[in-house]
C-alpha cells in the first residue's frame, strides 16, 4: 500500500464522472498559443507529457470574449472558429484517460490593451486596475453597460457550448485572481449603483447569473455528464475590501445552484492563515472546508510541491488537490509518488531538461521574466 493512499483513492462526482485519484493538474496559463490564439503544437505536447498520472485535468484559462484576454499567447474560446483548436486541446488534455475541464474567464481590468478591440479595457467601474503581472502600466477600464454585462453572461454560455462540442468533460468559471468576476465582487473596483453593484447581493449577481447561464447551456446541449466548477480567491489581496464573510455567502449561493465543485486558489494551501484572525487561527484551507461542510466537493490549489504537502491538505478534509508548478518541473510527479520514488521530485527546473519535458519556448521566456516563480537551474553549477 502506498503511504499516500489518500492521494490515490478514487473520487466520484454526483453526475457520475469518476477520478482515479485526488490529484488535479492545476489550471496554469502556458503563454504558448499560436499568433491567432489557437492551440499550438507545443501546447499539445506540453499537455500530453503531464496528463497521464493525474485524476483530473483543468486547462489554463480561455477568454470568452475578444476583450477578455489577460495573457499574451492565450488560446481563445470566444468564437466558433476556435472550435477546432479547442477540440485539439480537449483531445490532448484527455489523452491520459482523466476527465478534462476547460477553464474560462474574462480578464476584466487586467486585460491587455494591445490585444483587444480598440484597446478598450472594461470592468465593473472606471477604477484603475492596480499593478498587473508582466506589465509596467495600470489599466483604467471603461465601465460596462447593462447590455454589455448581459452579452458577457451569454459569452460564458457560448464558450460552454463550445467546450461541450469540443469534447471536454466540464468547465470551470474563473472567479478569482482579480479578473472580471472578482472586479464585480470587490467594493474597491465596483462602484456601481445599479443592480450589479452596491450590496453584496448585487456584487455577486454577475457570478451567479453566469453560473445560471452555463447550467442552462449544459442542460440544453450536453449529451453526457458535464461538470461545472467555480474558482474563488477567498480573500481580496491587496485591497482587502472583501474577505471570508462575503466568500461564505458566495459559497452558499453557488451550492444552492448545485455547482459540482468549488476551487479555492490560495498562496499556501498547507499553512496560509486567514487575514481576519477572528475566524480562526487554523489554516484557511481548514476554515473553508469546515464551512462547506461536505455540501460540495472542494479543490484547493496553492504551493503544494511534495506529496506530503498534498497529503496534509487532504487530511484537512479537502476532496482534491491541484498541483501546478511542480508538475511543470516534474511531468511524471504522480507516477514518481505512486511508485515510491518521491526523492526524484525536483524543486528546480534544470535547463538541460526543458526540451525533454516539452515546456514551450514562450513559457520558458515567462519563467525567465518572472524570476523565482519557477526556480531555474543551469547545467553548470
CSV table of C-alpha atoms in Angstrom, one decimal:
chain,number,residue,atom,x,y,z
A,1,UNK,CA,0.0,0.0,0.0
A,2,UNK,CA,1.4,3.4,-0.9
A,3,UNK,CA,1.8,5.6,2.1
A,4,UNK,CA,-0.1,8.3,0.3
A,5,UNK,CA,-3.1,6.1,-0.1
A,6,UNK,CA,-5.5,9.1,0.4
A,7,UNK,CA,-3.9,10.8,-2.6
A,8,UNK,CA,-4.6,7.7,-4.7
A,9,UNK,CA,-8.1,7.0,-3.6
A,10,UNK,CA,-10.8,7.3,-6.3
A,11,UNK,CA,-13.4,10.0,-6.2
A,12,UNK,CA,-16.8,10.3,-7.9
A,13,UNK,CA,-18.9,13.3,-8.7
A,14,UNK,CA,-22.7,13.1,-8.2
A,15,UNK,CA,-23.1,13.4,-12.0
A,16,UNK,CA,-21.3,10.1,-12.5
A,17,UNK,CA,-17.8,11.3,-13.5
A,18,UNK,CA,-15.1,9.4,-11.6
A,19,UNK,CA,-11.5,10.3,-10.9
A,20,UNK,CA,-8.8,7.6,-10.4
A,21,UNK,CA,-7.1,9.8,-7.7
A,22,UNK,CA,-7.3,13.1,-5.9
A,23,UNK,CA,-4.5,14.8,-7.8
A,24,UNK,CA,-5.6,17.6,-10.3
A,25,UNK,CA,-3.5,19.2,-13.0
A,26,UNK,CA,-3.8,22.9,-11.9
A,27,UNK,CA,-5.1,25.4,-14.5
A,28,UNK,CA,-1.9,27.1,-15.5
A,29,UNK,CA,-1.6,29.6,-18.4
A,30,UNK,CA,1.2,28.4,-20.8
A,31,UNK,CA,1.5,31.7,-22.7
A,32,UNK,CA,2.1,29.4,-25.7
A,33,UNK,CA,-0.7,29.7,-28.3
A,34,UNK,CA,-0.2,30.5,-31.9
A,35,UNK,CA,-0.4,34.1,-33.0
A,36,UNK,CA,-4.1,33.7,-33.9
A,37,UNK,CA,-4.9,32.4,-30.4
A,38,UNK,CA,-5.3,28.8,-31.5
A,39,UNK,CA,-3.7,25.9,-29.6
A,40,UNK,CA,-0.1,25.4,-30.7
A,41,UNK,CA,1.6,22.0,-31.2
A,42,UNK,CA,3.9,22.9,-28.4
A,43,UNK,CA,1.0,23.2,-26.0
A,44,UNK,CA,-0.4,19.9,-27.2
A,45,UNK,CA,3.0,18.2,-26.4
A,46,UNK,CA,3.1,20.0,-23.0
A,47,UNK,CA,-0.3,18.5,-22.0
A,48,UNK,CA,0.5,15.1,-23.5
A,49,UNK,CA,3.5,15.0,-21.2
A,50,UNK,CA,1.7,15.8,-18.0
A,51,UNK,CA,-1.8,14.2,-18.1
A,52,UNK,CA,-1.0,10.5,-17.7
A,53,UNK,CA,-1.0,10.2,-13.9
A,54,UNK,CA,-3.4,12.9,-12.6
A,55,UNK,CA,-7.1,12.2,-11.8
A,56,UNK,CA,-8.4,15.4,-13.4
A,57,UNK,CA,-7.0,17.9,-15.9
A,58,UNK,CA,-8.1,21.6,-15.8
A,59,UNK,CA,-6.7,23.6,-18.7
A,60,UNK,CA,-5.3,27.1,-18.5
A,61,UNK,CA,-7.9,29.8,-19.0
A,62,UNK,CA,-9.5,30.7,-22.3
A,63,UNK,CA,-11.1,34.1,-22.8
A,64,UNK,CA,-14.8,34.1,-23.6
A,65,UNK,CA,-14.8,37.5,-25.3
A,66,UNK,CA,-12.3,39.2,-27.6
A,67,UNK,CA,-11.8,41.9,-25.0
A,68,UNK,CA,-11.2,39.4,-22.2
A,69,UNK,CA,-7.7,38.3,-23.0
A,70,UNK,CA,-5.4,38.5,-20.0
A,71,UNK,CA,-2.2,36.9,-21.1
A,72,UNK,CA,-0.1,37.0,-24.3
A,73,UNK,CA,-0.5,33.9,-26.5
A,74,UNK,CA,-3.5,32.8,-24.5
A,75,UNK,CA,-5.8,30.4,-26.5
A,76,UNK,CA,-9.2,31.8,-27.3
A,77,UNK,CA,-12.7,30.3,-26.9
A,78,UNK,CA,-14.9,33.3,-27.8
A,79,UNK,CA,-16.0,32.2,-31.4
A,80,UNK,CA,-16.9,29.1,-33.2
A,81,UNK,CA,-13.9,29.5,-35.4
A,82,UNK,CA,-11.9,28.4,-32.4
A,83,UNK,CA,-13.8,25.1,-32.1
A,84,UNK,CA,-11.1,23.0,-33.9
A,85,UNK,CA,-8.5,24.5,-31.6
A,86,UNK,CA,-10.5,23.7,-28.5
A,87,UNK,CA,-11.1,20.1,-29.8
A,88,UNK,CA,-7.3,19.7,-30.3
A,89,UNK,CA,-6.8,20.8,-26.7
A,90,UNK,CA,-9.6,18.6,-25.3
A,91,UNK,CA,-8.0,15.6,-27.1
A,92,UNK,CA,-4.6,16.3,-25.6
A,93,UNK,CA,-5.9,17.0,-22.2
A,94,UNK,CA,-7.9,13.7,-22.2
A,95,UNK,CA,-5.1,11.6,-23.7
A,96,UNK,CA,-4.1,10.2,-20.3
A,97,UNK,CA,-7.5,8.9,-19.5
A,98,UNK,CA,-8.5,11.5,-16.9
A,99,UNK,CA,-11.5,13.8,-17.5
A,100,UNK,CA,-10.6,17.3,-18.7
A,101,UNK,CA,-12.2,20.6,-17.8
A,102,UNK,CA,-11.9,23.9,-19.7
A,103,UNK,CA,-11.3,26.9,-17.6
A,104,UNK,CA,-12.9,30.1,-18.9
A,105,UNK,CA,-12.7,33.7,-17.9
A,106,UNK,CA,-12.8,37.3,-18.8
A,107,UNK,CA,-9.7,39.3,-17.6
A,108,UNK,CA,-11.7,42.4,-16.8
A,109,UNK,CA,-9.4,45.3,-15.7
A,110,UNK,CA,-6.4,43.0,-16.2
A,111,UNK,CA,-6.9,42.6,-20.0
A,112,UNK,CA,-4.1,43.5,-22.4
A,113,UNK,CA,-5.0,46.7,-24.2
A,114,UNK,CA,-2.7,45.9,-27.2
A,115,UNK,CA,-4.5,42.6,-27.8
A,116,UNK,CA,-8.2,43.7,-27.6
A,117,UNK,CA,-10.5,45.5,-30.0
A,118,UNK,CA,-9.9,49.3,-29.9
A,119,UNK,CA,-7.6,48.7,-26.9
A,120,UNK,CA,-10.6,49.4,-24.6
A,121,UNK,CA,-10.3,47.5,-21.3
A,122,UNK,CA,-13.6,47.0,-19.4
A,123,UNK,CA,-14.6,46.3,-15.8
A,124,UNK,CA,-17.3,46.8,-13.3
A,125,UNK,CA,-16.4,50.5,-12.9
A,126,UNK,CA,-13.8,53.0,-14.2
A,127,UNK,CA,-11.3,52.3,-11.4
A,128,UNK,CA,-7.6,51.9,-12.1
A,129,UNK,CA,-6.6,48.3,-12.1
A,130,UNK,CA,-3.6,48.5,-9.9
A,131,UNK,CA,-0.4,46.6,-10.8
A,132,UNK,CA,-0.7,43.9,-13.5
A,133,UNK,CA,1.6,40.9,-13.9
A,134,UNK,CA,4.3,41.4,-16.6
A,135,UNK,CA,3.1,45.0,-17.3
A,136,UNK,CA,4.7,48.3,-16.2
A,137,UNK,CA,1.3,50.1,-16.7
A,138,UNK,CA,-2.0,50.1,-14.9
A,139,UNK,CA,-5.3,50.0,-16.8
A,140,UNK,CA,-8.1,52.5,-16.5
A,141,UNK,CA,-11.1,50.5,-17.7
A,142,UNK,CA,-14.4,51.6,-19.1
A,143,UNK,CA,-17.5,50.8,-17.0
A,144,UNK,CA,-19.6,48.0,-18.7
A,145,UNK,CA,-23.1,49.0,-19.7
A,146,UNK,CA,-26.1,46.8,-18.7
A,147,UNK,CA,-26.2,45.4,-22.3
A,148,UNK,CA,-22.5,44.6,-22.2
A,149,UNK,CA,-22.9,42.8,-19.0
A,150,UNK,CA,-25.7,40.7,-20.5
A,151,UNK,CA,-23.5,40.0,-23.5
A,152,UNK,CA,-20.7,38.8,-21.2
A,153,UNK,CA,-23.1,36.4,-19.4
A,154,UNK,CA,-24.1,35.0,-22.8
A,155,UNK,CA,-20.5,34.7,-23.8
A,156,UNK,CA,-19.7,32.4,-20.9
A,157,UNK,CA,-22.7,30.2,-22.0
A,158,UNK,CA,-21.5,30.2,-25.7
A,159,UNK,CA,-18.0,29.1,-24.6
A,160,UNK,CA,-19.5,26.4,-22.5
A,161,UNK,CA,-21.4,25.1,-25.6
A,162,UNK,CA,-18.0,25.1,-27.5
A,163,UNK,CA,-16.5,23.1,-24.6
A,164,UNK,CA,-19.2,20.5,-24.9
A,165,UNK,CA,-18.8,20.3,-28.7
A,166,UNK,CA,-15.0,20.1,-28.3
A,167,UNK,CA,-15.3,17.0,-26.1
A,168,UNK,CA,-14.4,18.4,-22.6
A,169,UNK,CA,-16.0,16.9,-19.5
A,170,UNK,CA,-16.8,20.2,-17.8
A,171,UNK,CA,-16.0,23.9,-17.5
A,172,UNK,CA,-14.5,25.9,-14.6
A,173,UNK,CA,-15.7,29.5,-14.2
A,174,UNK,CA,-12.7,31.5,-13.1
A,175,UNK,CA,-14.0,33.9,-10.5
A,176,UNK,CA,-10.6,34.5,-8.8
A,177,UNK,CA,-7.3,36.4,-9.2
A,178,UNK,CA,-8.7,39.9,-9.7
A,179,UNK,CA,-10.3,39.2,-13.1
A,180,UNK,CA,-13.8,40.4,-14.2
A,181,UNK,CA,-15.9,38.4,-11.9
A,182,UNK,CA,-13.8,39.4,-8.9
A,183,UNK,CA,-13.9,43.0,-10.2
A,184,UNK,CA,-17.6,42.9,-9.7
A,185,UNK,CA,-17.5,41.2,-6.2
A,186,UNK,CA,-14.9,43.8,-4.9
A,187,UNK,CA,-16.3,47.0,-3.4
A,188,UNK,CA,-12.9,48.5,-4.3
A,189,UNK,CA,-13.4,48.0,-8.0
A,190,UNK,CA,-17.2,48.0,-8.2
A,191,UNK,CA,-18.6,51.5,-7.6
A,192,UNK,CA,-21.9,50.9,-9.5
A,193,UNK,CA,-25.3,51.9,-8.1
A,194,UNK,CA,-27.4,49.7,-10.3
A,195,UNK,CA,-28.4,46.0,-9.8
A,196,UNK,CA,-24.8,45.0,-10.5
A,197,UNK,CA,-23.2,46.9,-7.6
A,198,UNK,CA,-23.6,48.3,-4.1
A,199,UNK,CA,-24.9,45.5,-1.9
A,200,UNK,CA,-23.2,42.1,-1.6
A,201,UNK,CA,-26.2,40.5,-3.3
A,202,UNK,CA,-25.8,42.9,-6.3
A,203,UNK,CA,-22.0,42.4,-6.4
A,204,UNK,CA,-22.4,38.7,-6.6
A,205,UNK,CA,-25.1,38.9,-9.2
A,206,UNK,CA,-22.8,38.6,-12.3
A,207,UNK,CA,-21.1,35.5,-11.0
A,208,UNK,CA,-24.4,33.8,-10.2
A,209,UNK,CA,-26.0,34.8,-13.5
A,210,UNK,CA,-23.0,33.3,-15.3
A,211,UNK,CA,-23.4,30.1,-13.4
A,212,UNK,CA,-27.1,30.0,-14.3
A,213,UNK,CA,-26.4,30.6,-18.0
A,214,UNK,CA,-23.8,27.9,-18.0
A,215,UNK,CA,-26.2,25.5,-16.3
A,216,UNK,CA,-28.8,26.3,-18.9
A,217,UNK,CA,-26.4,25.6,-21.8
A,218,UNK,CA,-25.3,22.4,-20.2
A,219,UNK,CA,-28.9,21.3,-19.8
A,220,UNK,CA,-29.6,22.2,-23.5
A,221,UNK,CA,-26.5,20.9,-25.2
A,222,UNK,CA,-24.7,18.3,-23.1
A,223,UNK,CA,-25.4,14.7,-24.1
A,224,UNK,CA,-23.2,13.3,-21.3
A,225,UNK,CA,-22.3,14.1,-17.7
A,226,UNK,CA,-20.7,17.6,-17.7
A,227,UNK,CA,-19.2,19.3,-14.7
A,228,UNK,CA,-19.4,22.9,-13.6
A,229,UNK,CA,-16.8,24.3,-11.2
A,230,UNK,CA,-16.1,27.7,-9.9
A,231,UNK,CA,-12.7,29.2,-8.8
A,232,UNK,CA,-12.6,31.6,-5.9
A,233,UNK,CA,-10.0,33.8,-4.3
A,234,UNK,CA,-11.4,33.7,-0.8
A,235,UNK,CA,-9.8,36.9,0.4
A,236,UNK,CA,-9.1,40.0,-1.7
A,237,UNK,CA,-5.5,41.0,-1.8
A,238,UNK,CA,-4.1,43.5,-1.6
A,239,UNK,CA,-7.2,45.7,-1.4
A,240,UNK,CA,-8.9,43.6,1.4
A,241,UNK,CA,-12.4,45.1,0.7
A,242,UNK,CA,-13.9,41.7,0.9
A,243,UNK,CA,-12.9,38.6,2.9
A,244,UNK,CA,-14.2,35.3,4.2
A,245,UNK,CA,-17.6,36.7,5.5
A,246,UNK,CA,-18.5,37.6,1.9
A,247,UNK,CA,-17.0,34.5,0.5
A,248,UNK,CA,-19.1,32.3,2.7
A,249,UNK,CA,-22.2,33.9,1.2
A,250,UNK,CA,-20.9,33.3,-2.3
A,251,UNK,CA,-20.2,29.6,-1.3
A,252,UNK,CA,-23.7,29.2,-0.1
A,253,UNK,CA,-25.2,30.7,-3.3
A,254,UNK,CA,-23.0,28.5,-5.5
A,255,UNK,CA,-24.0,25.4,-3.6
A,256,UNK,CA,-27.7,26.5,-4.0
A,257,UNK,CA,-27.0,26.5,-7.7
A,258,UNK,CA,-25.8,22.9,-7.5
A,259,UNK,CA,-22.3,23.6,-8.6
A,260,UNK,CA,-20.2,20.4,-8.9
A,261,UNK,CA,-17.1,21.6,-7.1
A,262,UNK,CA,-15.5,24.7,-5.6
A,263,UNK,CA,-11.9,25.5,-6.4
A,264,UNK,CA,-10.1,27.7,-3.8
A,265,UNK,CA,-7.0,29.4,-5.1
A,266,UNK,CA,-4.5,30.0,-2.2
A,267,UNK,CA,-0.9,31.1,-1.9
A,268,UNK,CA,-0.1,28.3,0.6
A,269,UNK,CA,-2.7,25.6,0.9
A,270,UNK,CA,-0.9,23.9,3.9
A,271,UNK,CA,-0.1,26.9,6.2
A,272,UNK,CA,-1.9,30.1,5.0
A,273,UNK,CA,-4.0,31.6,7.7
A,274,UNK,CA,-7.0,33.9,7.2
A,275,UNK,CA,-6.2,37.6,7.1
A,276,UNK,CA,-9.0,38.1,9.5
A,277,UNK,CA,-7.9,36.3,12.6
A,278,UNK,CA,-11.4,36.5,14.2
A,279,UNK,CA,-12.4,33.5,12.1
A,280,UNK,CA,-9.7,31.1,13.2
A,281,UNK,CA,-6.0,30.6,13.7
A,282,UNK,CA,-6.4,27.4,11.7
A,283,UNK,CA,-5.2,27.3,8.1
A,284,UNK,CA,-7.6,28.9,5.7
A,285,UNK,CA,-8.0,25.5,3.9
A,286,UNK,CA,-9.5,24.1,7.1
A,287,UNK,CA,-11.7,27.1,7.6
A,288,UNK,CA,-13.1,27.0,4.1
A,289,UNK,CA,-13.6,23.2,4.1
A,290,UNK,CA,-15.3,23.3,7.5
A,291,UNK,CA,-17.7,26.0,6.2
A,292,UNK,CA,-18.5,23.9,3.1
A,293,UNK,CA,-19.2,21.0,5.5
A,294,UNK,CA,-19.4,18.3,2.8
A,295,UNK,CA,-22.1,20.1,0.9
A,296,UNK,CA,-20.0,20.0,-2.3
A,297,UNK,CA,-16.6,18.7,-3.4
A,298,UNK,CA,-13.7,21.0,-2.7
A,299,UNK,CA,-10.5,21.5,-4.7
A,300,UNK,CA,-7.6,23.6,-3.3
A,301,UNK,CA,-4.5,25.0,-5.1
A,302,UNK,CA,-1.6,26.7,-3.5
A,303,UNK,CA,2.1,25.9,-3.5
A,304,UNK,CA,1.9,22.2,-2.9
A,305,UNK,CA,5.1,20.7,-4.3
A,306,UNK,CA,5.6,17.5,-2.4
A,307,UNK,CA,3.3,14.5,-1.8
A,308,UNK,CA,3.4,15.1,2.0
A,309,UNK,CA,2.1,18.7,1.5
A,310,UNK,CA,-0.7,17.4,-0.7
A,311,UNK,CA,-1.5,14.6,1.8
A,312,UNK,CA,-1.6,17.2,4.6
A,313,UNK,CA,-4.3,19.2,2.7
A,314,UNK,CA,-6.3,16.0,2.1
A,315,UNK,CA,-6.0,15.4,5.8
A,316,UNK,CA,-7.8,18.7,6.4
A,317,UNK,CA,-10.8,17.1,4.7
A,318,UNK,CA,-10.3,18.6,1.3
A,319,UNK,CA,-11.6,16.4,-1.6
A,320,UNK,CA,-8.9,17.2,-4.3
A,321,UNK,CA,-5.5,18.9,-4.5
A,322,UNK,CA,-4.2,20.8,-7.5
A,323,UNK,CA,-0.5,20.8,-8.4
A,324,UNK,CA,0.9,23.3,-10.9
A,325,UNK,CA,4.5,24.4,-10.9
A,326,UNK,CA,5.8,21.1,-9.6
A,327,UNK,CA,4.0,19.4,-12.5
A,328,UNK,CA,5.8,21.7,-14.9
A,329,UNK,CA,9.1,20.8,-13.4
A,330,UNK,CA,8.2,17.1,-12.9
A,331,UNK,CA,5.8,15.9,-15.7
A,332,UNK,CA,5.8,12.5,-14.0
A,333,UNK,CA,5.2,13.8,-10.5
A,334,UNK,CA,2.2,11.5,-9.9
A,335,UNK,CA,4.0,8.4,-11.3
A,336,UNK,CA,7.1,9.1,-9.1
A,337,UNK,CA,4.9,9.4,-6.0
A,338,UNK,CA,2.8,6.3,-6.8
A,339,UNK,CA,5.9,4.2,-7.3
A,340,UNK,CA,7.6,5.3,-4.1
A,341,UNK,CA,10.3,7.5,-5.8
A,342,UNK,CA,9.4,10.9,-4.4
A,343,UNK,CA,13.1,11.6,-3.7
A,344,UNK,CA,13.4,12.0,-7.5
A,345,UNK,CA,11.0,15.0,-7.5
A,346,UNK,CA,13.0,18.1,-8.5
A,347,UNK,CA,12.3,21.5,-6.9
A,348,UNK,CA,14.3,23.4,-9.7
A,349,UNK,CA,13.8,23.2,-13.4
A,350,UNK,CA,17.1,22.1,-14.9
A,351,UNK,CA,17.6,23.9,-18.1
A,352,UNK,CA,19.0,20.9,-19.9
A,353,UNK,CA,15.7,19.0,-19.4
A,354,UNK,CA,13.4,21.7,-20.8
A,355,UNK,CA,13.2,20.1,-24.3
A,356,UNK,CA,12.5,16.6,-22.9
A,357,UNK,CA,9.9,18.0,-20.6
A,358,UNK,CA,8.1,19.6,-23.5
A,359,UNK,CA,8.0,23.1,-22.0
A,360,UNK,CA,7.0,25.6,-24.7
A,361,UNK,CA,9.6,28.2,-25.5
A,362,UNK,CA,7.2,31.1,-24.9
A,363,UNK,CA,6.5,29.7,-21.4
A,364,UNK,CA,10.3,29.5,-20.7
A,365,UNK,CA,10.6,33.1,-21.6
A,366,UNK,CA,7.9,33.9,-19.0
A,367,UNK,CA,9.8,31.8,-16.4
A,368,UNK,CA,12.9,33.9,-17.1
A,369,UNK,CA,11.0,37.1,-16.8
A,370,UNK,CA,9.2,36.1,-13.5
A,371,UNK,CA,12.4,35.4,-11.6
A,372,UNK,CA,12.0,32.8,-8.9
A,373,UNK,CA,8.4,31.8,-9.8
A,374,UNK,CA,9.8,28.6,-11.2
A,375,UNK,CA,13.3,28.1,-9.9
A,376,UNK,CA,15.7,27.6,-12.8
A,377,UNK,CA,19.0,25.7,-12.6
A,378,UNK,CA,21.6,25.8,-15.3
A,379,UNK,CA,23.8,22.8,-16.2
A,380,UNK,CA,26.9,24.3,-14.8
A,381,UNK,CA,26.8,24.7,-11.0
